[in-house]
Structures are given as structure tokens and as C-alpha cells.
CSV table of C-alpha atoms and ligand atoms in Angstrom, one decimal:
chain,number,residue,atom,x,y,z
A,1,UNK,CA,0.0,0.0,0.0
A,2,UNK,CA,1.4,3.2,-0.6
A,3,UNK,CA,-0.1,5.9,1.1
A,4,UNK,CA,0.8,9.7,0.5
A,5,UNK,CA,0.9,12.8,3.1
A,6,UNK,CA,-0.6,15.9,1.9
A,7,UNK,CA,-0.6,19.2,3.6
A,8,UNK,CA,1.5,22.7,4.4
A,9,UNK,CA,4.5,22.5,6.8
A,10,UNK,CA,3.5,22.5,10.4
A,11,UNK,CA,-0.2,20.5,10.2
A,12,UNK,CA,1.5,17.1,11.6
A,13,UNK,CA,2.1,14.8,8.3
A,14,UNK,CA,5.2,13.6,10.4
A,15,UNK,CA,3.0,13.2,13.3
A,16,UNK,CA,0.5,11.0,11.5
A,17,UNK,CA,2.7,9.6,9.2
A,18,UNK,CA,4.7,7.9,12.4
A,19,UNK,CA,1.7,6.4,14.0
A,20,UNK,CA,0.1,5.5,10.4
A,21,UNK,CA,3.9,3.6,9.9
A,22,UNK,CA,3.7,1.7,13.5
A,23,UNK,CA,0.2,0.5,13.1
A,24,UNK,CA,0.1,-0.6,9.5
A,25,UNK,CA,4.1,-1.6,9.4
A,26,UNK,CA,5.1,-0.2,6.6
A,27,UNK,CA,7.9,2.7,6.0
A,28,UNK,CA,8.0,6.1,6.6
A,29,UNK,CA,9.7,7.8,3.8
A,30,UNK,CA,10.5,11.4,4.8
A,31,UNK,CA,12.3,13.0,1.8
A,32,UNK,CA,13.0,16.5,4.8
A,33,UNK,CA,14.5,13.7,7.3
A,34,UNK,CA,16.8,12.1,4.7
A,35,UNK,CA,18.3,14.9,3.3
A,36,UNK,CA,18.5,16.5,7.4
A,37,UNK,CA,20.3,13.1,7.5
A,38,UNK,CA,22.9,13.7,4.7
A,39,UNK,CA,23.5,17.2,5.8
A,40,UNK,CA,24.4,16.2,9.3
A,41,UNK,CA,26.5,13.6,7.8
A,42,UNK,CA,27.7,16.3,5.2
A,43,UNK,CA,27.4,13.8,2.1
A,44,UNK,CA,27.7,15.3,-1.3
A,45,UNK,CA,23.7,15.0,-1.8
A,46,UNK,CA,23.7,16.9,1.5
A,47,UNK,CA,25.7,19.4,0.9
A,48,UNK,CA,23.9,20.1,-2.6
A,49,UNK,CA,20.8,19.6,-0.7
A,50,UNK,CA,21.8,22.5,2.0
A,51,UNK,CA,22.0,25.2,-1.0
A,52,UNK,CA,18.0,25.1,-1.3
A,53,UNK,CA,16.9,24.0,2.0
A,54,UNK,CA,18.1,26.7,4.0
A,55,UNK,CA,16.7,29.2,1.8
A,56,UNK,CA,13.4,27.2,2.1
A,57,UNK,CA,13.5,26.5,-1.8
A,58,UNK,CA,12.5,22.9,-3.2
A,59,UNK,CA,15.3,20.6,-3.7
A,60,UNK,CA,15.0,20.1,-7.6
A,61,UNK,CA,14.4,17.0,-8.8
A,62,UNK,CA,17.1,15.5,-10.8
A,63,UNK,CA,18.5,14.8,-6.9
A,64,UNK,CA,14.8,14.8,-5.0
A,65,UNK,CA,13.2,12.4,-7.6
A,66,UNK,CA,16.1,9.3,-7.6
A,67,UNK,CA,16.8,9.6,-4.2
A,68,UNK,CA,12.9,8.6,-3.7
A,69,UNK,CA,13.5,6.2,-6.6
A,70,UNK,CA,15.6,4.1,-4.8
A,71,UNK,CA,14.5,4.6,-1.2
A,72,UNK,CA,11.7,2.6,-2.7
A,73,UNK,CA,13.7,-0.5,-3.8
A,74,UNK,CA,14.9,-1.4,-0.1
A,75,UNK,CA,13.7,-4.7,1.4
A,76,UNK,CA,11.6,-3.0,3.9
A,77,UNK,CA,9.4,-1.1,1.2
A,78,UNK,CA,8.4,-4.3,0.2
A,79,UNK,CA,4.6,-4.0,1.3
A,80,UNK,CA,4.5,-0.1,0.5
A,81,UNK,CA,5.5,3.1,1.9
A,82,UNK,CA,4.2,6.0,3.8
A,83,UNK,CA,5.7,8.9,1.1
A,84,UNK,CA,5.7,11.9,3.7
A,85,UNK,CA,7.0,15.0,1.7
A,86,UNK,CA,7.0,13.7,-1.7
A,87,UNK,CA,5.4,14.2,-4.5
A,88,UNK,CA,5.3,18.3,-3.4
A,89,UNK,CA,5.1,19.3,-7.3
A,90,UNK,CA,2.3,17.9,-10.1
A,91,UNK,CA,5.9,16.8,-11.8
A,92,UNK,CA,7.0,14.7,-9.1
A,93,UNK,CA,3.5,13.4,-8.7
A,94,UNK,CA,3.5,12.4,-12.3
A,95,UNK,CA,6.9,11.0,-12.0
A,96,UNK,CA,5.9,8.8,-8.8
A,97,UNK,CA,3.3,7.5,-11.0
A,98,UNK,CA,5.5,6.4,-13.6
A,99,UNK,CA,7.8,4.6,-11.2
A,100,UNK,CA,5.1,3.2,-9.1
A,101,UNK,CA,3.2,1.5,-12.7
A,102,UNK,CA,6.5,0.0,-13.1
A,103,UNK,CA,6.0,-1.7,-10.3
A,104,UNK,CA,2.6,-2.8,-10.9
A,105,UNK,CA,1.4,-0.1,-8.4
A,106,UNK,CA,0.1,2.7,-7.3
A,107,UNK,CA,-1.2,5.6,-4.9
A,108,UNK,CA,-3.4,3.9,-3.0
A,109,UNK,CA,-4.5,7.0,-0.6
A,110,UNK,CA,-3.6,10.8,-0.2
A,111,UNK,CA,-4.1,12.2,3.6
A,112,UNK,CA,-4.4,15.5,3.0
A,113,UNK,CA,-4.0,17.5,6.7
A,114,UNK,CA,-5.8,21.0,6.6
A,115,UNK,CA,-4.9,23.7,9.6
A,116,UNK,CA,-5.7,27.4,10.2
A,117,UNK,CA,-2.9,29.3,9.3
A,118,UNK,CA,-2.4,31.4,12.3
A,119,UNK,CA,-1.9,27.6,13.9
A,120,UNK,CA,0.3,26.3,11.5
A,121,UNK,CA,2.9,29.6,12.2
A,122,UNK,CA,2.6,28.7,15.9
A,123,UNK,CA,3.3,25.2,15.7
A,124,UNK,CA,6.5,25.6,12.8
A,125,UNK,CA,8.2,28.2,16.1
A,126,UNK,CA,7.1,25.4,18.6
A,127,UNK,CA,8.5,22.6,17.0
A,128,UNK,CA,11.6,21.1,18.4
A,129,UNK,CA,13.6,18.1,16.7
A,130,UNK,CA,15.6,15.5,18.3
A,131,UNK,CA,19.0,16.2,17.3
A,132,UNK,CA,19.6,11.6,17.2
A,133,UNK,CA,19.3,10.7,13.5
A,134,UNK,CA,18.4,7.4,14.4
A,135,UNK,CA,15.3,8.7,16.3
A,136,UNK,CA,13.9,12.1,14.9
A,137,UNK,CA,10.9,12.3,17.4
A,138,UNK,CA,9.2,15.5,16.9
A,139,UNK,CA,7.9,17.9,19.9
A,140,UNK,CA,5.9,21.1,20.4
A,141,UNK,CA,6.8,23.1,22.8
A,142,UNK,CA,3.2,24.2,23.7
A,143,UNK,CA,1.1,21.2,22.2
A,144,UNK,CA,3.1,18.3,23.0
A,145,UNK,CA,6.5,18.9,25.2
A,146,UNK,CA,8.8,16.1,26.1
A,147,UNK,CA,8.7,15.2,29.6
A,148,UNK,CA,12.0,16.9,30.2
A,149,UNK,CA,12.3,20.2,29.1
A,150,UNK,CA,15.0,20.1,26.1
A,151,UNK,CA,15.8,16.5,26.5
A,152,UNK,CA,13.9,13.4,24.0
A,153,UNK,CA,11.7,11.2,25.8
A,154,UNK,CA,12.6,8.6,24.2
A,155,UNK,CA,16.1,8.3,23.4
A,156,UNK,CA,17.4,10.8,25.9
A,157,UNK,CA,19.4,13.3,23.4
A,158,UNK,CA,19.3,17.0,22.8
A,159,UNK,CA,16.3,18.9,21.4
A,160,UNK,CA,17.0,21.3,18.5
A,161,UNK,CA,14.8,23.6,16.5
A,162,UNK,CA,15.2,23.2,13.1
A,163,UNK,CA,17.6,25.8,11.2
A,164,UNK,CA,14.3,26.5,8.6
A,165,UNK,CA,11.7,26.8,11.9
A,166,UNK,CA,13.8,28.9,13.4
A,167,UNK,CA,13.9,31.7,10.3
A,168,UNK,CA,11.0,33.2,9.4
A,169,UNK,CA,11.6,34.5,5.9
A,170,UNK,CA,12.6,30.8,5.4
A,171,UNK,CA,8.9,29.7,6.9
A,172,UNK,CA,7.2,32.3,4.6
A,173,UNK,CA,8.4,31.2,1.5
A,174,UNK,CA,7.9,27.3,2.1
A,175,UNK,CA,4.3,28.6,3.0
A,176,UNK,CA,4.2,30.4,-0.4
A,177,UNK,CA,5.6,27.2,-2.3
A,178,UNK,CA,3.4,25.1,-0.8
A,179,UNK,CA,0.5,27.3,-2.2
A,180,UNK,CA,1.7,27.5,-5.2
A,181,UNK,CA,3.4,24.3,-6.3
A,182,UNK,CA,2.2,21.7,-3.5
A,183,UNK,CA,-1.5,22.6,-3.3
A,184,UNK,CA,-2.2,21.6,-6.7
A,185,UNK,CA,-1.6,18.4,-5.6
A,186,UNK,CA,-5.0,18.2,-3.8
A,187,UNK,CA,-7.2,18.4,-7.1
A,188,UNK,CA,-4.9,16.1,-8.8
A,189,UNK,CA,-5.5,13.5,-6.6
A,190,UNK,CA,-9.5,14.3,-6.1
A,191,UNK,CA,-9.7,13.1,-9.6
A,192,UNK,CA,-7.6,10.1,-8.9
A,193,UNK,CA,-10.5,9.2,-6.7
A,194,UNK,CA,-8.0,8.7,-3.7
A,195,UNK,CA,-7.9,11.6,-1.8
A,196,UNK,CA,-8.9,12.2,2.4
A,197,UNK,CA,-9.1,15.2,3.5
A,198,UNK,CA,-8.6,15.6,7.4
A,199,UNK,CA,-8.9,18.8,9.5
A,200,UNK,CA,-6.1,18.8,12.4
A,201,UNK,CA,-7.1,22.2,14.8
A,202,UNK,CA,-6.7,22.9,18.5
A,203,UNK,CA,-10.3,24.8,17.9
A,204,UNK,CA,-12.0,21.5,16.8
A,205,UNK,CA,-9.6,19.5,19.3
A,206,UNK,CA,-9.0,17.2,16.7
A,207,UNK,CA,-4.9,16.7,17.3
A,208,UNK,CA,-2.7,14.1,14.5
A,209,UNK,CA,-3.8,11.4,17.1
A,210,UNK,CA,-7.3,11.0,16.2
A,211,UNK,CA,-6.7,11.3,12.8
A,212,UNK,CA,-4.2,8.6,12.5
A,213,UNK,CA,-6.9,6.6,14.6
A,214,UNK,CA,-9.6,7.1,12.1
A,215,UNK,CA,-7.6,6.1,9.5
A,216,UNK,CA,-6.1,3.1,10.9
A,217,UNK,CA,-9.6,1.9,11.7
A,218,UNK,CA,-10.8,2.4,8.6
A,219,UNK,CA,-8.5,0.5,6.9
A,220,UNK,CA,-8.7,-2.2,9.3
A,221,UNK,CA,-12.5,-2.4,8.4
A,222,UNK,CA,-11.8,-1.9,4.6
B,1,ADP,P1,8.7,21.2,5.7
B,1,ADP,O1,7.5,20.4,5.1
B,1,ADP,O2,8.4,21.6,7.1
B,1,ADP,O3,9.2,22.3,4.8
B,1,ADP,P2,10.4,18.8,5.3
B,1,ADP,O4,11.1,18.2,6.4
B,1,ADP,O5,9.3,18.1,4.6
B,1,ADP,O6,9.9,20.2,5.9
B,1,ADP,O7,11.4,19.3,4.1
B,1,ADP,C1,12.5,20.2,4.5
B,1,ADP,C2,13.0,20.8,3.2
B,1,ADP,O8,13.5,19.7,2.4
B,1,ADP,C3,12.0,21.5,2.3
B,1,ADP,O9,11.9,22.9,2.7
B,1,ADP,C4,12.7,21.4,0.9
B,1,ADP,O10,13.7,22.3,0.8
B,1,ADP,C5,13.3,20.0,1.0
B,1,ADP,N1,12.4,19.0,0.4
B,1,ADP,C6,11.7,18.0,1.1
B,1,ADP,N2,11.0,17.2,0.3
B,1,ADP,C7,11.2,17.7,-0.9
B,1,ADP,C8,10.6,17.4,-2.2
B,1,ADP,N3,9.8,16.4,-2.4
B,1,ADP,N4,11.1,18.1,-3.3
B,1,ADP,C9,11.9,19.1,-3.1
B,1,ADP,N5,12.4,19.5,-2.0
B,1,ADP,C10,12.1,18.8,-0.9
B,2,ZN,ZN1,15.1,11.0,20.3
């Protein structure tokens, strides 16, 4: 099954994306955590990567698209994926279609997460990151803190906020790209017949949580 996350930076595709990953056991591909993993590692793909990201400009897609390419060959992708910041353009949707028919497959679902924009600002200046590569467990500040003020509950190492959440001309432009070259996305996948939209507000108290529950039922009962 290969499921997609839809949705501007901040509404919690990482959020739901994790739990959607543990419950149904299949991957979660984040294209923002792999190249954060090259830069910290300071591979040639990261260091390419770097130029765009810390502007807040789309990696382009001669690197973006094979990197996806062959995350989707490992052994552990077997079943499907949870694709979690990729496709972000109509081109890289076209061209995950393309390598997924190859396969024999396709999209099987789009989650697209809807949030007020005032929230979504909030939230991108609340996040905090565990700084383990291995772990990458994500906090809010307000909505969600770790147990231990600046330390991850779960493995123990340093909080960080992320060099992009932490600028905010570089949070206004990935708002604007999203606009204007990820939010196309949403029709294109209406017509595919696959698409969910799901509404993720502190005024509807409707957190990632229940979301990833809904779904997780439903496709136990489908
Ligand atoms: P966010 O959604 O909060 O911007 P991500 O962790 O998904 O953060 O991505 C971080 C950065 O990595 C993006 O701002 C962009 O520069 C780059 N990136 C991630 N996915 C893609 C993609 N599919 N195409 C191009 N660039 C990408
Ligand atoms: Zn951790």
C-alpha cells in the first residue's frame, strides 16, 4: 500500500505519518528527514541539498526524484511506503506515477491535513527536533512537550529547532511554495478518486492522534 501525506508545513504529516507507519508496518519515507540526514552527515547530496533547504526552496528534482527512486527498492518497502513530503510538485506526482506502474502499483491514498494558518505559524516556532538521526521524534513546545524540558523522551538526546523553523523568511516562502506548487496536488489527486481530506485544529480539538486513529480503523475495516 502506498499511502501519501498531503498538507502545508506544520499541520503534523510527520505526526500521522509515524503512527500510520507503526500500526500498519510499513515505512515512513521522509524526503526532509533524509536529506536533514545527509547534511548532518555532510554527504555530497547533503551538501547540494543544503543550498535550497536553507533558503526554504524545493530541492530540484534531478536529486529529489532518484533519491525517492531508490529509497523505494529497499527490502523493507516491500509491502508499500508512507511517502511523507514527496510528491510536493504535479511533476514529481507524475513521476511517482510512472515509477510506481512499473512496479505494478500505485497511490493507493492521499491524507491530506488541513490547519488554520495562524496555527500552523505557531506550531513551525514550537517545534523542536531530536538532534539523534536514528530517532527524529518531533515535539511542540506548547502542544506536545517532552517530559523533560530540552531532552527526547525517548532516546534521551538533545532537542533542537530546526535551522528552517527557526527563520521566518525561510517559513514564509515554504508557506508560499506550498501554495503554489504543492497545493495543486489536492485536485490532482480528487480526480484520482484517492484523496482524504482531514482537518487537524486545537479549535476543533481534533490533534494528529485522532486522525491517524480514524484512518487506521478504517482500513482495518476496509
Ligand atoms: P517542511 O515540510 O516543514 O518544509 P520537510 O522536512 O518536509 O519540511 O522538508 C524540508 C526541506 O527539504 C524543504 O523545505 C525542501 O527544501 C526539501 N524537500 C523535502 N521534500 C522535498 C521534495 N519532495 N522536493 C523538493 N524539496 C524537498
Ligand atoms: Zn530521540
Amino acid at each position: 500500500m502506498i499511502i501519501i501525506m498531503l498538507g502545508a508545513q506544520g499541520t503534523g504529516k510527520g505526526t500521522v505519518a509515524g503512527l500510520l507507519s507503526e500500526n500498519i508496518r510499513i515505512p515512513q519515507i521522509s524526503t526532509g528527514d533524509i536529506f536533514r540526514k545527509n547534511i548532518s552527515d555532510k554527504t555530497p547530496l547533503g551538501i547540494e541539498a543544503d543550498k535550497y533547504i536553507s533558503k526554504g526552496n524545493l530541492v530540484p528534482d534531478d536529486i529529489t526524484v532518484p533519491m525517492v527512486e531508490d529509497r523505494l527498492t529497499w527490502e523493507d518497502a516491500k509491502e508499500g511506503a508512507i511517502l511523507d513530503g514527496f510528491p510536493r510538485t504535479i511533476q514529481q506526482a507524475e513521476k511517482l506515477d510512472e515509477m510506481l506502474s512499473k512496479k505494478g502499483k500505485k497511490v493507493d491514498l492521499v491524507v491530506n491535513l488541513v490547519t488554520p494558518r495562524d496555527e500552523i505559524i505557531d506550531r513551525m516556532l514550537t517545534r523542536r527536533v531530536c538532534t539523534n538521526q536514528e530517532c527524529k521524534a518531533t515535539y511542540n513546545i506548547k502542544l506536545s512537550p517532552p517530559k523533560v524540558e530540552g531532552i527526547c523522551d525517548k532516546c534521551g538526546f538533545a532537542l533542537k529547532q530546526r535551522a528552517d523553523d527557526s527563520d521566518p523568511e525561510a517559513i514564509k516562502k515554504r508557506l508560499e511554495i506550498y501554495e503554489e506548487k504543492t497545493s495543486p496536488l489536492v485536485e490532482y489527486y480528487k480526480n484520482k478518486g484517492v484523496l482524504r481530506t482531514e482537518e487537524i485544529s486545537v479549535s476543533i480539538n481534533r490533534m494528529g492522534t485522532d486522525v491517524a486513529k480514524s484512518i487506521v480503523e478504517d482500513l482495518k475495516n476496509d
